[in-house]
Amino acid sequence: MAEARFSCRCGALTGRLVGIDPREGTHLVCHCADCARADRAFGGAGDAAQGVALWQTTPDRVVIETGAAHLRLTRLSPRGLNRWVAGCCGTPMFNTLKGPGMPFVGVLVARLDSAAALGPVIAHGFLDTPGGKSRHKGGLTVGARFVKRALRARMSGAWRATPFFDPESGAPVAEPEILPRDAGRS
Ligand SMILES: [Zn+2]
Ligand SMILES: [Zn+2]
């Protein structure tokens, strides 16, 4: 299966995304307000209409080679998604759920050296319609693949191989940090 390399902007935190398979992972664009806000909080243009491209897979396929100590865990709110940033240069890199038991990671495609192996974008999340409501395109596929991947990682034990958590205690490798309320607000 294909691989791609990832890196933060300064190049201190690097590694490989392995086991890329477009039939199993999910290449999607998230248009939610939080993803745009998180991007702005770390110096990006953060435009929800444009969205943030993500590759969803299981964390055992994220292999950090250098700079793992730079991983910084941020959340936009106490109950928000885990947003992992390279603390060396403030680059958003990965999103995960709260603990290792739900094996899920969204890798920011902008951090990859190539998106060619991911295949086409198959879903758009949180599209704002003219009526002001959100809807999902391809949401069923996204959900079904997440369940399938998570179950398989649970059964094989692959869920334990995560760079983001201690599998024994379930504790994240960095202390969660809630960003200020006005961080990334436009
Ligand atoms: Zn860096
Ligand atoms: Zn989002």
GROMACS .gro file of N, CA, C and O and ligand atoms in nm, residues 8-13 86 88-91, ligand 1:
model
   45
    8CYS      N    1   0.567   1.932   0.956
    8CYS     CA    2   0.520   2.063   0.998
    8CYS      C    3   0.590   2.168   0.911
    8CYS      O    4   0.676   2.134   0.830
    9ARG      N    5   0.553   2.294   0.930
    9ARG     CA    6   0.610   2.398   0.843
    9ARG      C    7   0.761   2.412   0.861
    9ARG      O    8   0.833   2.436   0.765
   10CYS      N    9   0.810   2.397   0.984
   10CYS     CA   10   0.955   2.418   1.006
   10CYS      C   11   1.036   2.292   0.981
   10CYS      O   12   1.158   2.298   0.974
   11GLY      N   13   0.970   2.177   0.970
   11GLY     CA   14   1.042   2.054   0.938
   11GLY      C   15   1.094   1.977   1.058
   11GLY      O   16   1.163   1.876   1.041
   12ALA      N   17   1.061   2.020   1.180
   12ALA     CA   18   1.109   1.949   1.299
   12ALA      C   19   1.027   1.823   1.326
   12ALA      O   20   1.080   1.721   1.369
   13LEU      N   21   0.898   1.830   1.302
   13LEU     CA   22   0.810   1.714   1.324
   13LEU      C   23   0.779   1.651   1.189
   13LEU      O   24   0.712   1.712   1.105
   86ALA      N   25   0.190   2.093   1.574
   86ALA     CA   26   0.335   2.086   1.595
   86ALA      C   27   0.373   2.213   1.670
   86ALA      O   28   0.366   2.324   1.615
   88CYS      N   29   0.652   2.326   1.768
   88CYS     CA   30   0.775   2.394   1.725
   88CYS      C   31   0.744   2.518   1.644
   88CYS      O   32   0.811   2.620   1.656
   89CYS      N   33   0.642   2.510   1.557
   89CYS     CA   34   0.615   2.620   1.465
   89CYS      C   35   0.465   2.650   1.456
   89CYS      O   36   0.423   2.732   1.376
   90GLY      N   37   0.382   2.583   1.539
   90GLY     CA   38   0.239   2.611   1.540
   90GLY      C   39   0.167   2.565   1.415
   90GLY      O   40   0.083   2.637   1.360
   91THR      N   41   0.198   2.444   1.368
   91THR     CA   42   0.131   2.392   1.248
   91THR      C   43   0.026   2.288   1.286
   91THR      O   44   0.059   2.186   1.346
  187ZN      ZN   45   0.765   2.270   1.326
   0.00000   0.00000   0.00000
